[in-house]
Short mmCIF file of C-alpha atoms in Angstrom, two decimals:
data_model
loop_
_atom_site.label_atom_id
_atom_site.label_comp_id
_atom_site.label_asym_id
_atom_site.label_seq_id
_atom_site.Cartn_x
_atom_site.Cartn_y
_atom_site.Cartn_z
CA MET A 3 -1.74 16.45 -2.20
CA LYS A 4 0.57 19.32 -1.62
CA ASN A 5 1.34 22.98 -2.73
CA LEU A 6 -2.23 23.62 -1.01
CA PHE A 7 -3.56 27.77 -0.39
CA PRO A 8 -4.93 29.05 1.21
CA TYR A 9 -4.66 27.00 4.63
CA ARG A 10 -8.47 27.22 6.04
CA SER A 11 -11.86 25.60 5.74
CA LEU A 12 -14.88 27.61 6.29
CA SER A 13 -18.18 26.77 7.51
CA ARG A 14 -21.72 29.31 7.87
CA THR A 15 -24.10 29.00 10.41
CA VAL A 16 -27.47 30.15 11.39
CA SER A 17 -29.03 30.29 14.92
CA ARG A 18 -31.14 27.52 16.11
CA ILE A 19 -34.45 27.44 17.47
CA GLY A 20 -34.64 23.64 17.55
CA ARG A 21 -35.22 21.00 15.19
CA THR A 22 -38.38 18.50 14.16
CA VAL A 23 -39.27 14.67 13.67
CA LEU A 24 -36.84 13.52 10.88
CA LEU A 25 -38.36 12.66 7.88
CA ALA A 26 -37.67 10.68 4.67
CA ILE A 27 -37.95 13.62 2.21
CA ALA A 28 -36.88 14.55 -1.30
CA LEU A 29 -34.54 16.79 -2.09
CA THR A 30 -34.68 19.90 -4.70
CA ALA A 31 -31.93 20.84 -6.71
CA VAL A 32 -31.53 24.03 -9.02
CA GLY A 33 -30.16 21.98 -11.69
CA CYS A 34 -31.86 18.73 -11.29
CA THR A 35 -33.34 16.63 -8.29
CA SER A 36 -32.54 13.11 -6.08
CA PHE A 37 -36.78 12.56 -5.72
CA ASN A 38 -39.77 13.86 -7.13
CA ASP A 39 -40.49 17.43 -6.20
CA ALA A 40 -43.84 17.13 -4.32
CA HIS A 41 -43.89 15.45 -0.78
CA PRO A 42 -46.46 15.14 1.86
CA TYR A 43 -44.21 16.87 4.58
CA ASP A 44 -43.20 19.46 2.14
CA ALA A 45 -44.53 22.30 4.63
CA ASP A 46 -42.08 20.86 7.54
CA LEU A 47 -38.91 21.40 5.10
CA LEU A 48 -36.73 24.59 5.19
CA THR A 49 -34.66 25.49 1.87
CA LEU A 50 -30.92 26.08 1.98
CA GLU A 51 -29.73 27.46 -0.92
CA ILE A 52 -25.93 26.98 -1.52
CA ALA A 53 -23.95 29.04 -4.24
CA SER A 54 -20.33 27.13 -4.67
CA ILE A 55 -17.38 30.01 -5.08
CA TYR A 56 -14.38 28.39 -7.27
CA PRO A 57 -10.83 29.46 -6.53
CA VAL A 58 -9.67 32.96 -7.64
CA GLY A 59 -8.45 32.41 -11.46
CA TYR A 60 -10.80 28.93 -11.58
CA GLU A 61 -14.02 30.68 -11.82
CA SER A 62 -14.72 29.23 -15.04
CA ALA A 63 -14.30 26.05 -13.82
CA VAL A 64 -17.81 25.97 -12.34
CA GLN A 65 -20.38 23.55 -14.36
CA SER A 66 -23.22 21.92 -14.08
CA GLY A 67 -24.16 18.37 -12.54
CA ILE A 68 -21.83 18.15 -9.98
CA GLU A 69 -22.99 16.63 -6.57
CA VAL A 70 -23.48 18.32 -3.63
CA LYS A 71 -24.46 16.34 -0.31
CA ALA A 72 -26.17 17.55 3.26
CA THR A 73 -25.43 15.31 5.82
CA GLU A 74 -27.40 15.73 8.70
CA ILE A 75 -24.41 15.69 11.93
CA THR A 76 -26.71 13.92 14.67
CA ASN A 77 -27.88 10.99 12.48
CA GLY A 78 -26.03 10.48 9.63
CA ASN A 79 -28.87 10.93 6.85
CA ALA A 80 -27.36 12.51 3.87
CA TYR A 81 -29.37 14.23 0.95
CA THR A 82 -27.82 15.17 -2.30
CA ALA A 83 -28.47 17.70 -5.46
CA ARG A 84 -26.58 19.21 -8.18
CA MET A 85 -25.22 22.59 -9.38
CA ASP A 86 -26.84 24.33 -11.85
CA ALA A 87 -24.40 26.05 -14.37
CA ALA A 88 -23.62 28.81 -11.93
CA GLY A 89 -22.80 26.56 -9.46
CA ARG A 90 -25.43 27.16 -7.08
CA VAL A 91 -28.10 24.12 -5.61
CA SER A 92 -31.36 24.36 -3.23
CA PHE A 93 -32.25 21.76 -0.59
CA ARG A 94 -35.52 21.49 0.93
CA ILE A 95 -34.82 19.20 4.46
CA PRO A 96 -35.56 19.11 7.98
CA ARG A 97 -34.26 21.63 10.58
CA GLY A 98 -31.38 20.33 11.76
CA ILE A 99 -27.28 20.67 11.78
CA TYR A 100 -25.37 19.79 8.91
CA ARG A 101 -22.50 19.48 7.04
CA ILE A 102 -21.88 20.59 3.48
CA ALA A 103 -19.76 18.98 1.28
CA VAL A 104 -18.93 19.06 -2.57
CA SER A 105 -15.97 17.41 -4.32
CA ASP A 106 -15.32 18.12 -8.39
CA ARG A 107 -12.78 15.82 -9.83
CA ARG A 108 -11.01 16.87 -12.94
CA GLU A 109 -8.56 15.50 -14.87
CA ASP A 110 -5.53 17.44 -13.52
CA ALA A 111 -7.24 19.25 -10.11
CA ILE A 112 -9.77 18.50 -7.41
CA PHE A 113 -11.79 20.91 -5.97
CA ASN A 114 -13.48 20.49 -2.77
CA GLY A 115 -15.66 22.45 -0.36
CA ALA A 116 -17.25 21.80 2.99
CA LEU A 117 -19.57 23.83 5.18
CA GLU A 118 -19.45 22.02 8.90
CA GLU A 119 -22.22 23.06 11.40
CA VAL A 120 -24.68 24.85 9.20
CA ARG A 121 -27.28 25.01 12.01
CA LEU A 122 -31.06 25.41 9.28
CA THR A 123 -33.47 26.63 11.71
CA GLY A 124 -35.45 29.64 10.43
CA GLU A 125 -38.24 30.13 8.62
CA GLY A 126 -37.50 31.48 4.91
CA PRO A 127 -34.74 30.39 2.60
CA GLN A 128 -31.17 30.25 3.96
CA ARG A 129 -28.69 31.53 1.97
CA LEU A 130 -24.63 30.17 2.04
CA GLU A 131 -21.65 30.83 0.10
CA LEU A 132 -19.33 26.96 -0.11
CA PRO A 133 -15.79 28.11 -1.01
CA LEU A 134 -14.17 25.68 -3.10
CA PHE A 135 -10.78 24.96 -2.47
CA ARG A 136 -8.08 23.32 -5.43
CA SER A 137 -5.45 20.60 -4.88
CA VAL A 138 -4.12 17.93 -7.01
CA PRO A 139 -4.36 14.03 -6.98
CA GLY A 140 -1.49 12.63 -4.80
CA THR A 141 1.31 10.55 -6.22
CA LEU A 142 1.58 8.07 -3.13
CA VAL A 143 -1.53 7.84 -1.40
CA ILE A 144 -2.86 5.87 1.77
CA LYS A 145 -4.67 3.08 0.42
CA GLU A 146 -5.78 1.08 3.39
CA ILE A 147 -5.63 1.50 7.21
CA TYR A 148 -6.79 -1.26 9.48
CA CYS A 149 -6.86 -0.10 13.05
CA GLY A 150 -10.35 -1.72 14.40
CA GLY A 151 -8.90 -5.04 15.35
CA CYS A 152 -10.01 -8.73 15.19
CA PRO A 153 -11.34 -11.35 17.11
CA MET A 154 -8.70 -13.74 18.81
CA THR A 155 -10.21 -16.19 17.30
CA PRO A 156 -9.77 -19.78 18.86
CA ALA A 157 -9.45 -18.05 22.01
CA THR A 158 -11.77 -15.54 23.48
CA GLY A 159 -11.18 -11.77 23.51
CA ASN A 160 -10.30 -9.26 20.93
CA LEU A 161 -6.78 -8.30 19.05
CA GLN A 162 -5.45 -4.98 18.56
CA ASN A 163 -1.93 -5.25 18.03
CA ASP A 164 -2.54 -6.59 14.38
CA GLN A 165 -2.64 -3.04 12.97
CA TYR A 166 -1.06 -1.80 9.50
CA VAL A 167 -1.33 1.22 7.21
CA ILE A 168 -0.87 0.21 3.56
CA LEU A 169 0.68 3.14 1.13
CA HIS A 170 0.39 3.15 -2.77
CA ASN A 171 2.48 4.75 -5.97
CA ASN A 172 -0.88 6.35 -7.49
CA ASP A 173 1.60 7.99 -10.32
CA ASN A 174 3.22 6.68 -13.96
CA ARG A 175 6.46 7.59 -12.29
CA THR A 176 8.88 5.55 -9.80
CA GLN A 177 8.29 7.37 -6.33
CA TYR A 178 10.72 6.58 -3.16
CA LEU A 179 10.11 5.97 0.24
CA ASP A 180 13.51 7.54 1.79
CA GLY A 181 12.76 10.36 4.27
CA LEU A 182 8.85 9.96 3.77
CA CYS A 183 7.09 10.93 7.10
CA PHE A 184 4.50 9.12 8.62
CA GLY A 185 1.86 10.48 11.73
CA ILE A 186 -1.20 10.75 13.35
CA VAL A 187 -2.68 14.15 13.84
CA ALA A 188 -4.47 15.16 17.47
CA PRO A 189 -6.43 14.43 18.98
CA SER A 190 -5.97 11.19 18.20
CA ALA A 191 -9.28 10.16 18.19
CA SER A 192 -12.22 11.82 16.38
CA GLY A 193 -14.64 12.49 19.66
CA ALA A 194 -12.09 14.06 21.89
CA ASN A 195 -11.93 17.36 22.41
CA ASN A 196 -10.46 19.10 20.07
CA ASN A 197 -8.69 22.32 21.20
CA TRP A 198 -6.58 22.58 18.05
CA VAL A 199 -9.49 23.73 16.20
CA THR A 200 -11.74 26.45 17.29
CA THR A 201 -14.85 28.56 15.94
CA VAL A 202 -15.17 32.21 15.37
CA ASP A 203 -18.28 33.18 14.07
CA GLY A 204 -19.25 30.05 13.07
CA GLU A 205 -16.30 29.36 11.03
CA LEU A 206 -13.49 26.81 11.83
CA ARG A 207 -10.18 28.26 12.15
CA PHE A 208 -7.14 25.56 12.10
CA GLN A 209 -3.24 26.33 13.47
CA GLU A 210 -1.15 27.05 10.40
CA PHE A 211 0.53 23.61 10.94
CA ALA A 212 -0.84 20.02 11.27
CA PRO A 213 -0.24 18.90 14.96
CA VAL A 214 1.25 15.30 15.09
CA PHE A 215 0.41 13.74 18.25
CA GLU A 216 2.88 11.53 19.77
CA CYS A 217 6.23 11.27 17.67
CA VAL A 218 6.64 11.63 14.00
CA TRP A 219 8.41 8.57 11.76
CA GLN A 220 10.39 8.57 9.01
CA PHE A 221 11.59 6.19 6.66
CA GLN A 222 15.41 5.27 6.43
CA GLY A 223 17.39 5.49 3.29
CA THR A 224 19.56 8.37 1.82
CA GLY A 225 17.27 9.29 -1.57
CA SER A 226 16.99 5.73 -3.73
CA ASP A 227 16.92 2.68 -1.10
CA PHE A 228 13.00 2.27 -1.68
CA PRO A 229 11.67 2.88 -4.75
CA LEU A 230 8.24 2.06 -5.43
CA ALA A 231 7.08 1.41 -9.13
CA PRO A 232 3.75 2.65 -10.11
CA GLY A 233 0.87 0.53 -8.88
CA GLU A 234 3.27 -0.88 -6.00
CA ASP A 235 2.29 -0.90 -2.14
CA ALA A 236 4.40 -0.31 1.18
CA VAL A 237 2.70 -2.05 3.82
CA ILE A 238 3.73 -0.61 7.48
CA ALA A 239 2.81 -2.37 10.59
CA ILE A 240 2.28 -0.24 13.58
CA ARG A 241 1.71 -2.43 16.54
CA GLY A 242 3.73 -5.52 16.11
CA ALA A 243 5.31 -6.63 12.77
CA ILE A 244 5.11 -10.30 13.32
CA ASP A 245 2.92 -13.42 11.96
CA PHE A 246 -0.48 -12.88 14.51
CA THR A 247 -1.95 -15.54 12.37
CA GLN A 248 0.19 -18.32 14.21
CA ASP A 249 -1.94 -17.68 17.27
CA PHE A 250 -5.55 -15.76 15.78
CA SER A 251 -6.78 -17.14 12.61
CA LEU A 252 -8.52 -14.09 11.67
CA SER A 253 -5.70 -11.86 11.89
CA VAL A 254 -2.78 -11.00 9.34
CA ASP A 255 0.87 -12.06 8.87
CA LEU A 256 3.01 -8.83 9.30
CA ASN A 257 6.40 -10.69 9.21
CA LYS A 258 7.49 -10.25 5.39
CA PRO A 259 10.91 -9.37 4.16
CA GLU A 260 8.94 -6.10 2.22
CA TYR A 261 6.94 -4.96 4.52
CA PHE A 262 7.94 -2.24 6.96
CA ALA A 263 7.28 -1.17 10.71
CA THR A 264 7.36 1.44 13.40
CA PHE A 265 9.43 0.27 15.81
CA SER A 266 11.64 2.08 18.42
CA ARG A 267 12.23 0.35 22.10
CA LEU A 268 14.08 2.90 23.26
CA HIS A 269 10.79 5.61 22.74
CA PHE A 270 8.56 3.04 23.54
CA GLU A 271 9.18 0.59 26.08
CA ASN A 272 6.09 -1.43 26.56
CA GLU A 273 6.94 -4.73 25.24
CA LYS A 274 3.59 -6.27 25.47
CA LEU A 275 2.03 -3.26 23.13
CA ASN A 276 4.98 -2.88 21.04
CA LEU A 277 6.14 -6.10 19.87
CA SER A 278 9.68 -6.72 18.85
CA PRO A 279 9.83 -7.00 14.57
CA GLY A 280 9.18 -10.79 13.43
CA ASP A 281 12.91 -12.19 12.38
CA GLN A 282 12.01 -11.77 8.57
CA ILE A 283 11.25 -7.84 8.96
CA GLN A 284 15.13 -5.98 7.68
CA PRO A 285 16.50 -3.57 9.82
CA SER A 286 16.08 -1.05 7.28
CA HIS A 287 12.92 -1.04 7.21
CA LEU A 288 12.35 -0.28 10.70
CA LEU A 289 10.98 3.37 10.82
CA GLN A 290 12.68 5.78 12.86
CA VAL A 291 11.44 8.35 15.43
CA ILE A 292 12.77 11.78 14.42
CA LYS A 293 10.85 13.74 16.91
CA LYS A 294 8.98 12.46 20.33
CA THR A 295 6.98 14.65 22.15
CA GLY A 296 4.63 12.71 24.16
CA VAL A 297 5.19 10.46 27.12
CA SER A 298 3.20 7.03 25.88
CA LYS A 299 5.64 3.69 26.68
CA ALA A 300 3.47 2.56 23.72
CA TYR A 301 2.16 3.70 20.20
CA SER A 302 -0.74 2.87 18.24
CA LEU A 303 -3.83 4.33 16.18
CA SER A 304 -6.91 5.17 17.43
CA ILE A 305 -8.99 1.95 17.62
CA ASN A 306 -11.62 3.47 15.60
CA SER A 307 -10.82 7.23 14.34
CA PRO A 308 -7.58 7.94 13.80
CA ALA A 309 -6.75 11.05 11.38
CA ILE A 310 -3.50 9.68 9.10
CA ILE A 311 -0.98 11.48 7.51
CA ILE A 312 2.12 11.12 5.15
CA PHE A 313 4.21 14.30 4.59
CA ARG A 314 7.76 15.47 3.41
CA PRO A 315 9.64 18.79 3.79
CA GLU A 316 9.49 20.94 0.90
CA GLU A 317 12.67 21.09 -0.84
CA GLY A 318 15.91 22.54 0.25
CA PHE A 319 14.34 23.21 4.07
CA ASP A 320 16.81 22.35 6.85
CA PHE A 321 14.53 19.54 8.35
CA THR A 322 17.24 18.19 11.09
CA ALA A 323 17.68 21.88 12.17
CA TYR A 324 13.97 22.14 12.35
CA LEU A 325 13.28 19.18 14.63
CA ASP A 326 16.14 20.16 16.73
CA ASN A 327 14.46 23.66 17.30
CA ASP A 328 11.82 22.80 20.01
CA ASP A 329 10.70 26.32 19.91
CA ALA A 330 10.00 26.23 16.27
CA CYS A 331 8.48 22.51 15.44
CA VAL A 332 6.75 21.89 18.92
CA ALA A 333 3.55 23.66 19.69
CA THR A 334 1.46 22.81 23.35
CA GLU A 335 -1.92 22.39 22.97
CA PRO A 336 -4.39 25.64 23.32
CA GLY A 337 -5.58 25.62 26.70
CA GLY A 338 -4.12 21.88 27.43
CA SER A 339 -0.79 20.18 28.30
CA ALA A 340 -0.25 18.08 24.98
CA LYS A 341 2.73 18.79 23.49
CA CYS A 342 2.55 18.40 19.25
CA VAL A 343 4.74 18.28 16.24
CA LYS A 344 4.12 21.63 14.15
CA VAL A 345 3.52 20.11 10.46
CA PRO A 346 2.84 22.50 7.70
CA TRP A 347 -0.18 21.74 5.88
CA ALA A 348 1.59 22.54 2.40
CA TRP A 349 4.27 19.13 2.82
CA ILE A 350 1.19 16.88 3.65
CA LEU A 351 1.13 14.12 0.51
CA ASP A 352 -1.84 12.64 1.52
CA GLY A 353 -4.42 12.72 5.20
CA VAL A 354 -7.34 10.24 5.80
CA GLU A 355 -9.87 11.03 8.42
CA ILE A 356 -12.00 8.21 9.98
CA PHE A 357 -15.18 9.38 12.28
CA TYR A 358 -16.26 6.94 14.64
CA SER A 359 -19.20 8.58 17.51
CA THR A 360 -21.57 11.17 15.77
CA ASN A 361 -19.49 13.94 17.64
CA ASN A 362 -16.96 14.29 15.41
CA ARG A 363 -14.37 17.01 15.49
CA LYS A 364 -12.52 17.57 12.20
CA ARG A 365 -8.67 17.53 12.52
CA LEU A 366 -7.67 17.71 8.71
CA MET A 367 -8.46 20.89 6.74
CA THR A 368 -10.42 20.25 3.77
CA GLU A 369 -7.55 20.78 1.11
CA ILE A 370 -5.74 17.45 2.73
CA ASP A 371 -9.62 15.80 3.33
CA ALA A 372 -12.67 17.37 2.40
CA GLY A 373 -14.79 14.38 4.77
CA ALA A 374 -14.08 11.32 6.79
CA PHE A 375 -15.12 8.39 6.83
CA PRO A 376 -17.62 6.96 8.87
CA PHE A 377 -15.87 3.34 10.23
CA SER A 378 -18.64 1.32 11.72
CA VAL A 379 -17.50 -1.46 14.16
CA THR A 380 -14.18 -2.33 15.69
CA PHE A 381 -12.80 -6.21 16.25
CA GLN A 382 -14.38 -7.99 13.14
CA CYS A 383 -11.51 -7.33 11.17
CA HIS A 384 -12.73 -4.52 9.14
CA THR A 385 -10.55 -2.11 7.17
CA ILE A 386 -10.90 1.42 5.27
CA HIS A 387 -9.71 0.88 1.95
CA ARG A 388 -9.45 3.12 -0.91
CA LYS A 389 -11.87 2.33 -4.31
CA LEU A 390 -10.13 1.32 -7.33
CA ASP A 391 -10.20 3.19 -10.07
CA GLU A 392 -11.53 0.68 -12.81
CA THR A 393 -10.89 3.28 -16.01
CA ALA A 394 -7.67 4.46 -15.06
CA THR A 395 -6.45 0.77 -14.13
CA ALA A 396 -7.26 -0.74 -17.52
CA ALA A 397 -6.02 1.94 -19.15
CA ASN A 398 -3.00 2.42 -17.44
CA GLY A 399 -2.17 -1.54 -16.75
CA TYR A 400 -1.65 -1.12 -13.20
CA PRO A 401 -3.73 -0.31 -10.00
CA ILE A 402 -4.83 3.52 -9.85
CA TYR A 403 -7.24 4.14 -6.91
CA VAL A 404 -9.55 7.16 -6.72
CA ASP A 405 -8.11 10.03 -5.32
CA THR A 406 -10.42 13.58 -4.84
CA ASN A 407 -8.89 14.18 -1.05
CA ASN A 408 -12.26 13.11 0.40
CA SER A 409 -12.29 10.33 2.31
CA SER A 410 -16.01 9.94 2.26
CA VAL A 411 -16.00 9.54 -1.45
CA ASP A 412 -12.80 7.47 -1.90
CA PHE A 413 -13.08 4.94 0.63
CA TYR A 414 -15.20 2.31 1.46
CA GLU A 415 -15.39 -0.45 4.84
CA ARG A 416 -13.89 -4.11 4.01
CA PRO A 417 -14.85 -6.54 5.65
CA THR A 418 -11.75 -8.47 5.54
CA GLN A 419 -8.17 -7.45 5.70
CA SER A 420 -6.59 -7.06 2.25
CA LEU A 421 -3.36 -8.47 2.83
CA ASN A 422 -5.69 -11.53 3.47
CA ASP A 423 -6.94 -12.00 -0.25
#
């Protein structure tokens, strides 16, 4: 995803009075309904009316039948309804705090929107506007994230050094990894305090940049050294590019000559947590630290809820000079001391946000990831994997994956690592 304007995600709230016992209920939509209209507990339900607002210049893109989802934040209960021809939808749901989201995928564009922390508490219908933002499907996308570790079978205990991320060329043209950057957006986990995002009158407000935590990694190459043909993958070993299966049967073999790795003993000297690459890893496949702002001696993804991005500076931008100027490229956490690299949102090609706890905080804007994938369990070999677009794959003859810039729609949770297929 790229060339995204404007860079803001909106939410609307109403005052909180309380909440009732959770009910298994029906939704009524203006266009169509998810269940029957009648319900024995209907008197306990409240009406929430949503009007979807398409971006300027794309007002005529509105169409009936587009699904809108309301998810209660405290328990994950989700309710769906569909737009009418004017973009309106109406829910009958219990009191609570909700996240409202819509993802409208077209052939050449995606319209995503989200409202955070919508408090449905009052009597009478609540009416809100849901602004939608236009983006385009990515060429290079994040296909799989394995961060949660596995059992140390046949030994006892758990392993988390075997983390990896897989990138995929989802385009019909060869893409080049040369100069591509990789990073984690702060805070490192979804349940941590997030001083980078504030709420003003119920509206989530982000910085003008994505704060990249700890460091920025970059692929080597001068422009065409690392081609990725349509449908091909690139595996990045995060903490150890070795064959973990030699000792742990449920893990993965990351010591392969075509794989890449984040490794720098100069910047991350802890040898137990950042293992030296195996003998099959090519020196040219080691991603380089081009800017380090953190003080950690080891690099790692959050075990249950990282927010990962891949990005490139815009063409013609002097990235080297930018990184050399700390005043320009480094920001200090508001009200704190953590320092992060400032990555403009427009540079980001793809981003995936993972949630784990019930007290999650968004780190990626709607234009980058309109949702977040709910990861369920750690140390069980599970991964977050992008869904295959079977129709597009059959038509093109190579794997094409679903990309709506909404990870809650695009991904599913695998019970085993795809590298072991």
